[in-house]
Amino acid sequence: MISRVESAAATRRSLLDAAAALLGEGGPEAVTLREVGSRAGVSRGAPYRHFDDKDHLLTAVATEAWDALADEAVALSADPARPAHDKLRAMLSGLLAIGRERPHLYRLMHRPPAAEEMLRAAARSQVPFLAVLGDLVGPDRAHHYGALLLTSVHGILGMEASGQLTREKWRTDADEILETLLGALPAD
Amino acid sequence: MISRVESAAATRRSLLDAAAALLGEGGPEAVTLREVGSRAGVSRGAPYRHFDDKDHLLTAVATEAWDALADEAVALSADPARPAHDKLRAMLSGLLAIGRERPHLYRLMHRPPAAEEMLRAAARSQVPFLAVLGDLVGPDRAHHYGALLLTSVHGILGMEASGQLTREKWRTDADEILETLLGALPAD
DNA sequence: CGTTAAAGTTGACGTTGTCATCTGAAAGGT
DNA sequence: ACCTTTCAGATGACAACGTCAACTTTAACG
């Protein structure tokens, strides 16, 4: 038997899934509360029982995505078998994958002004990221190089998405740029 | 006496200015065709005499911003007195200034999917940029390092804007990251 | 001077986010 | 067992928005 709170939680989950699906299919303008409700099997007003407004719903979607990414990073960093440089590449690839395969979600995750709740989820992945980087360049340099790598990946994805980073225009691509940066990491 | 085409051109200019002003004041959601028309002294339907739709108006605003940036870059690169590394810093600072002082405009200039017209304007600044960079690292490496620098600046601005690049979190900031990259430029 | 083309206005329509109000049923106390 | 509370959900309504069609006005031109 399903209790009332269980049913409400299921609706909330359906709303989040529907919003994420619509975002992936048709971009931000395809995410209307009416369609979200419809896909979740409820009416247009139902989302207001679970989220303050549309913005909070989207923030929740972005927060879940950051949480999933943080979980991946934690799992990666805990693996004792993989070499550190391999873990680092895997983490950066995880970000690149979201940016390329789910660009609308990626943009949502970086939309200003960022909600405090979402920033906390995004910050969770920093710990494992810095741990792996600390193994490579030493704990002192980890912060600085971590920021450099993350901003670079973010910039690469942004300019790729807006069509300003093309191979024909720059005679290079994201992978080459990243290799240059990774190759320049001080070996400690 | 003002001719009809002059008046029409003036209206078009007012519409662009109004849209840019509204964007700067209240962000994208403040830019409504009704308010744009109102500020330009015309009605809500008038913009359709000058732009296909709202999207084309915004594209025109972004295109003008790219053009202005390209003009600055061209002027900079033509200055024989300034040293090359100084010109490079000035060009990157121009981008940083827009990103920080007019974040909504900056985001508009990088909004996907980018219009072909806007991409052409954005590409105009590539020539002077590569020229300056060629003086520093040689023409062969200019493309590669140019892409690296531009994506880095773009990434820095994006993560700054979304609150994910803070000094407390990464013990560093945009200037330090850029100095690291500029310091790593091969002196040819 | 009549014709034409284009700038601008206005009414209307569909869509959207949001709120107020109403309904129904599960939860919990007596 | 009954009554009360609470909350998920449905629905009607409203304002704002982008957009289109129809209309008006006026400069330009043969």
mmCIF file of N, CA and C in Angstrom, chain A residues 62-131:
data_model
loop_
_atom_site.group_PDB
_atom_site.id
_atom_site.type_symbol
_atom_site.label_atom_id
_atom_site.label_comp_id
_atom_site.label_asym_id
_atom_site.label_seq_id
_atom_site.Cartn_x
_atom_site.Cartn_y
_atom_site.Cartn_z
ATOM 1 N N ALA A 62 19.118 20.879 -11.468
ATOM 2 C CA ALA A 62 20.553 21.135 -11.558
ATOM 3 C C ALA A 62 21.275 20.578 -10.341
ATOM 4 N N THR A 63 20.670 20.716 -9.176
ATOM 5 C CA THR A 63 21.308 20.227 -7.955
ATOM 6 C C THR A 63 21.499 18.718 -8.004
ATOM 7 N N GLU A 64 20.487 18.010 -8.494
ATOM 8 C CA GLU A 64 20.617 16.554 -8.609
ATOM 9 C C GLU A 64 21.729 16.167 -9.561
ATOM 10 N N ALA A 65 21.872 16.929 -10.632
ATOM 11 C CA ALA A 65 22.931 16.624 -11.593
ATOM 12 C C ALA A 65 24.302 16.825 -10.957
ATOM 13 N N TRP A 66 24.446 17.913 -10.197
ATOM 14 C CA TRP A 66 25.713 18.138 -9.505
ATOM 15 C C TRP A 66 25.988 17.043 -8.491
ATOM 16 N N ASP A 67 24.936 16.612 -7.806
ATOM 17 C CA ASP A 67 25.112 15.554 -6.811
ATOM 18 C C ASP A 67 25.581 14.260 -7.460
ATOM 19 N N ALA A 68 24.982 13.950 -8.605
ATOM 20 C CA ALA A 68 25.384 12.722 -9.290
ATOM 21 C C ALA A 68 26.843 12.809 -9.713
ATOM 22 N N LEU A 69 27.229 13.973 -10.198
ATOM 23 C CA LEU A 69 28.621 14.160 -10.611
ATOM 24 C C LEU A 69 29.563 14.037 -9.416
ATOM 25 N N ALA A 70 29.143 14.583 -8.287
ATOM 26 C CA ALA A 70 29.966 14.497 -7.085
ATOM 27 C C ALA A 70 30.099 13.051 -6.625
ATOM 28 N N ASP A 71 29.018 12.297 -6.726
ATOM 29 C CA ASP A 71 29.086 10.883 -6.345
ATOM 30 C C ASP A 71 30.095 10.137 -7.208
ATOM 31 N N GLU A 72 30.046 10.401 -8.496
ATOM 32 C CA GLU A 72 31.011 9.782 -9.408
ATOM 33 C C GLU A 72 32.437 10.122 -9.004
ATOM 34 N N ALA A 73 32.641 11.394 -8.712
ATOM 35 C CA ALA A 73 33.993 11.840 -8.361
ATOM 36 C C ALA A 73 34.467 11.176 -7.077
ATOM 37 N N VAL A 74 33.564 11.055 -6.104
ATOM 38 C CA VAL A 74 33.936 10.416 -4.842
ATOM 39 C C VAL A 74 34.302 8.954 -5.085
ATOM 40 N N ALA A 75 33.488 8.275 -5.882
ATOM 41 C CA ALA A 75 33.756 6.871 -6.165
ATOM 42 C C ALA A 75 35.090 6.721 -6.878
ATOM 43 N N LEU A 76 35.330 7.612 -7.836
ATOM 44 C CA LEU A 76 36.585 7.560 -8.587
ATOM 45 C C LEU A 76 37.785 7.748 -7.652
ATOM 46 N N SER A 77 37.702 8.748 -6.831
ATOM 47 C CA SER A 77 38.854 9.070 -5.993
ATOM 48 C C SER A 77 39.122 7.966 -4.983
ATOM 49 N N ALA A 78 38.090 7.186 -4.643
ATOM 50 C CA ALA A 78 38.276 6.136 -3.643
ATOM 51 C C ALA A 78 38.881 4.867 -4.242
ATOM 52 N N ASP A 79 38.924 4.776 -5.543
ATOM 53 C CA ASP A 79 39.460 3.580 -6.210
ATOM 54 C C ASP A 79 40.978 3.521 -6.023
ATOM 55 N N PRO A 80 41.472 2.504 -5.313
ATOM 56 C CA PRO A 80 42.914 2.463 -5.035
ATOM 57 C C PRO A 80 43.724 1.915 -6.207
ATOM 58 N N ALA A 81 43.040 1.278 -7.150
ATOM 59 C CA ALA A 81 43.770 0.609 -8.237
ATOM 60 C C ALA A 81 44.201 1.588 -9.326
ATOM 61 N N ARG A 82 43.321 2.548 -9.623
ATOM 62 C CA ARG A 82 43.625 3.438 -10.756
ATOM 63 C C ARG A 82 44.701 4.458 -10.425
ATOM 64 N N PRO A 83 45.559 4.728 -11.363
ATOM 65 C CA PRO A 83 46.556 5.776 -11.147
ATOM 66 C C PRO A 83 45.903 7.150 -11.114
ATOM 67 N N ALA A 84 46.550 8.067 -10.443
ATOM 68 C CA ALA A 84 45.951 9.385 -10.206
ATOM 69 C C ALA A 84 45.686 10.140 -11.501
ATOM 70 N N HIS A 85 46.625 10.090 -12.427
ATOM 71 C CA HIS A 85 46.414 10.860 -13.655
ATOM 72 C C HIS A 85 45.233 10.294 -14.434
ATOM 73 N N ASP A 86 44.976 8.993 -14.244
ATOM 74 C CA ASP A 86 43.831 8.372 -14.892
ATOM 75 C C ASP A 86 42.519 8.853 -14.253
ATOM 76 N N LYS A 87 42.538 8.950 -12.942
ATOM 77 C CA LYS A 87 41.343 9.447 -12.243
ATOM 78 C C LYS A 87 41.040 10.880 -12.655
ATOM 79 N N LEU A 88 42.097 11.676 -12.753
ATOM 80 C CA LEU A 88 41.901 13.079 -13.132
ATOM 81 C C LEU A 88 41.246 13.173 -14.504
ATOM 82 N N ARG A 89 41.776 12.406 -15.446
ATOM 83 C CA ARG A 89 41.179 12.419 -16.785
ATOM 84 C C ARG A 89 39.727 11.974 -16.754
ATOM 85 N N ALA A 90 39.436 10.983 -15.950
ATOM 86 C CA ALA A 90 38.062 10.479 -15.870
ATOM 87 C C ALA A 90 37.125 11.552 -15.314
ATOM 88 N N MET A 91 37.594 12.287 -14.321
ATOM 89 C CA MET A 91 36.745 13.333 -13.746
ATOM 90 C C MET A 91 36.463 14.427 -14.771
ATOM 91 N N LEU A 92 37.512 14.854 -15.444
ATOM 92 C CA LEU A 92 37.317 15.897 -16.447
ATOM 93 C C LEU A 92 36.437 15.389 -17.582
ATOM 94 N N SER A 93 36.595 14.123 -17.927
ATOM 95 C CA SER A 93 35.761 13.553 -18.993
ATOM 96 C C SER A 93 34.294 13.512 -18.586
ATOM 97 N N GLY A 94 34.056 13.292 -17.303
ATOM 98 C CA GLY A 94 32.683 13.291 -16.828
ATOM 99 C C GLY A 94 32.022 14.637 -17.071
ATOM 100 N N LEU A 95 32.758 15.680 -16.799
ATOM 101 C CA LEU A 95 32.236 17.028 -17.056
ATOM 102 C C LEU A 95 32.045 17.255 -18.555
ATOM 103 N N LEU A 96 33.045 16.874 -19.329
ATOM 104 C CA LEU A 96 32.955 17.061 -20.776
ATOM 105 C C LEU A 96 31.763 16.303 -21.346
ATOM 106 N N ALA A 97 31.513 15.135 -20.802
ATOM 107 C CA ALA A 97 30.405 14.324 -21.314
ATOM 108 C C ALA A 97 29.073 15.029 -21.096
ATOM 109 N N ILE A 98 28.883 15.571 -19.907
ATOM 110 C CA ILE A 98 27.626 16.288 -19.654
ATOM 111 C C ILE A 98 27.511 17.487 -20.586
ATOM 112 N N GLY A 99 28.587 18.239 -20.695
ATOM 113 C CA GLY A 99 28.553 19.436 -21.531
ATOM 114 C C GLY A 99 28.218 19.125 -22.971
ATOM 115 N N ARG A 100 28.669 17.987 -23.461
ATOM 116 C CA ARG A 100 28.451 17.672 -24.869
ATOM 117 C C ARG A 100 27.185 16.893 -25.113
ATOM 118 N N GLU A 101 26.875 15.965 -24.216
ATOM 119 C CA GLU A 101 25.715 15.109 -24.464
ATOM 120 C C GLU A 101 24.428 15.713 -23.921
ATOM 121 N N ARG A 102 24.551 16.556 -22.931
ATOM 122 C CA ARG A 102 23.352 17.185 -22.358
ATOM 123 C C ARG A 102 23.631 18.666 -22.148
ATOM 124 N N PRO A 103 23.816 19.369 -23.238
ATOM 125 C CA PRO A 103 24.236 20.775 -23.140
ATOM 126 C C PRO A 103 23.255 21.657 -22.375
ATOM 127 N N HIS A 104 21.970 21.391 -22.518
ATOM 128 C CA HIS A 104 20.998 22.236 -21.817
ATOM 129 C C HIS A 104 21.089 22.034 -20.309
ATOM 130 N N LEU A 105 21.261 20.805 -19.910
ATOM 131 C CA LEU A 105 21.432 20.537 -18.481
ATOM 132 C C LEU A 105 22.706 21.188 -17.983
ATOM 133 N N TYR A 106 23.766 21.078 -18.768
ATOM 134 C CA TYR A 106 25.040 21.674 -18.372
ATOM 135 C C TYR A 106 24.906 23.184 -18.171
ATOM 136 N N ARG A 107 24.211 23.815 -19.079
ATOM 137 C CA ARG A 107 24.010 25.257 -18.947
ATOM 138 C C ARG A 107 23.176 25.589 -17.721
ATOM 139 N N LEU A 108 22.184 24.773 -17.476
ATOM 140 C CA LEU A 108 21.360 24.985 -16.281
ATOM 141 C C LEU A 108 22.216 24.900 -15.019
ATOM 142 N N MET A 109 23.180 23.993 -15.027
ATOM 143 C CA MET A 109 24.050 23.804 -13.866
ATOM 144 C C MET A 109 24.987 24.998 -13.652
ATOM 145 N N HIS A 110 25.102 25.838 -14.657
ATOM 146 C CA HIS A 110 25.991 26.989 -14.544
ATOM 147 C C HIS A 110 25.239 28.302 -14.670
ATOM 148 N N ARG A 111 23.949 28.230 -14.502
ATOM 149 C CA ARG A 111 23.145 29.433 -14.707
ATOM 150 C C ARG A 111 23.250 30.396 -13.537
ATOM 151 N N PRO A 112 23.616 31.619 -13.801
ATOM 152 C CA PRO A 112 23.588 32.618 -12.740
ATOM 153 C C PRO A 112 22.223 33.277 -12.690
ATOM 154 N N PRO A 113 21.786 33.767 -11.519
ATOM 155 C CA PRO A 113 22.496 33.645 -10.252
ATOM 156 C C PRO A 113 22.282 32.265 -9.661
ATOM 157 N N ALA A 114 23.361 31.647 -9.207
ATOM 158 C CA ALA A 114 23.281 30.285 -8.705
ATOM 159 C C ALA A 114 22.627 30.248 -7.331
ATOM 160 N N ALA A 115 21.800 29.257 -7.123
ATOM 161 C CA ALA A 115 21.170 29.085 -5.813
ATOM 162 C C ALA A 115 22.178 28.480 -4.842
ATOM 163 N N GLU A 116 22.068 28.893 -3.601
ATOM 164 C CA GLU A 116 22.989 28.404 -2.569
ATOM 165 C C GLU A 116 22.971 26.886 -2.490
ATOM 166 N N GLU A 117 21.776 26.345 -2.553
ATOM 167 C CA GLU A 117 21.597 24.891 -2.478
ATOM 168 C C GLU A 117 22.367 24.186 -3.598
ATOM 169 N N MET A 118 22.310 24.727 -4.795
ATOM 170 C CA MET A 118 22.998 24.114 -5.919
ATOM 171 C C MET A 118 24.504 24.267 -5.787
ATOM 172 N N LEU A 119 24.941 25.403 -5.293
ATOM 173 C CA LEU A 119 26.376 25.627 -5.127
ATOM 174 C C LEU A 119 26.967 24.632 -4.122
ATOM 175 N N ARG A 120 26.187 24.297 -3.111
ATOM 176 C CA ARG A 120 26.681 23.321 -2.140
ATOM 177 C C ARG A 120 26.905 21.972 -2.806
ATOM 178 N N ALA A 121 25.941 21.555 -3.640
ATOM 179 C CA ALA A 121 26.082 20.279 -4.338
ATOM 180 C C ALA A 121 27.278 20.316 -5.278
ATOM 181 N N ALA A 122 27.445 21.441 -5.965
ATOM 182 C CA ALA A 122 28.566 21.557 -6.895
ATOM 183 C C ALA A 122 29.887 21.508 -6.149
ATOM 184 N N ALA A 123 29.906 22.060 -4.951
ATOM 185 C CA ALA A 123 31.145 22.113 -4.183
ATOM 186 C C ALA A 123 31.543 20.743 -3.645
ATOM 187 N N ARG A 124 30.594 19.832 -3.554
ATOM 188 C CA ARG A 124 30.897 18.504 -3.009
ATOM 189 C C ARG A 124 31.967 17.783 -3.817
ATOM 190 N N SER A 125 32.004 18.014 -5.120
ATOM 191 C CA SER A 125 32.964 17.292 -5.944
ATOM 192 C C SER A 125 34.372 17.870 -5.793
ATOM 193 N N GLN A 126 34.468 18.988 -5.105
ATOM 194 C CA GLN A 126 35.792 19.607 -4.984
ATOM 195 C C GLN A 126 36.738 18.756 -4.146
ATOM 196 N N VAL A 127 36.227 18.149 -3.106
ATOM 197 C CA VAL A 127 37.088 17.376 -2.207
ATOM 198 C C VAL A 127 37.795 16.228 -2.948
ATOM 199 N N PRO A 128 37.062 15.328 -3.590
ATOM 200 C CA PRO A 128 37.761 14.254 -4.313
ATOM 201 C C PRO A 128 38.635 14.784 -5.449
ATOM 202 N N PHE A 129 38.177 15.852 -6.076
ATOM 203 C CA PHE A 129 38.967 16.427 -7.172
ATOM 204 C C PHE A 129 40.321 16.914 -6.656
ATOM 205 N N LEU A 130 40.297 17.629 -5.550
ATOM 206 C CA LEU A 130 41.548 18.140 -4.984
ATOM 207 C C LEU A 130 42.422 16.997 -4.467
ATOM 208 N N ALA A 131 41.790 15.939 -3.993
ATOM 209 C CA ALA A 131 42.567 14.802 -3.479
ATOM 210 C C ALA A 131 43.385 14.180 -4.608
#
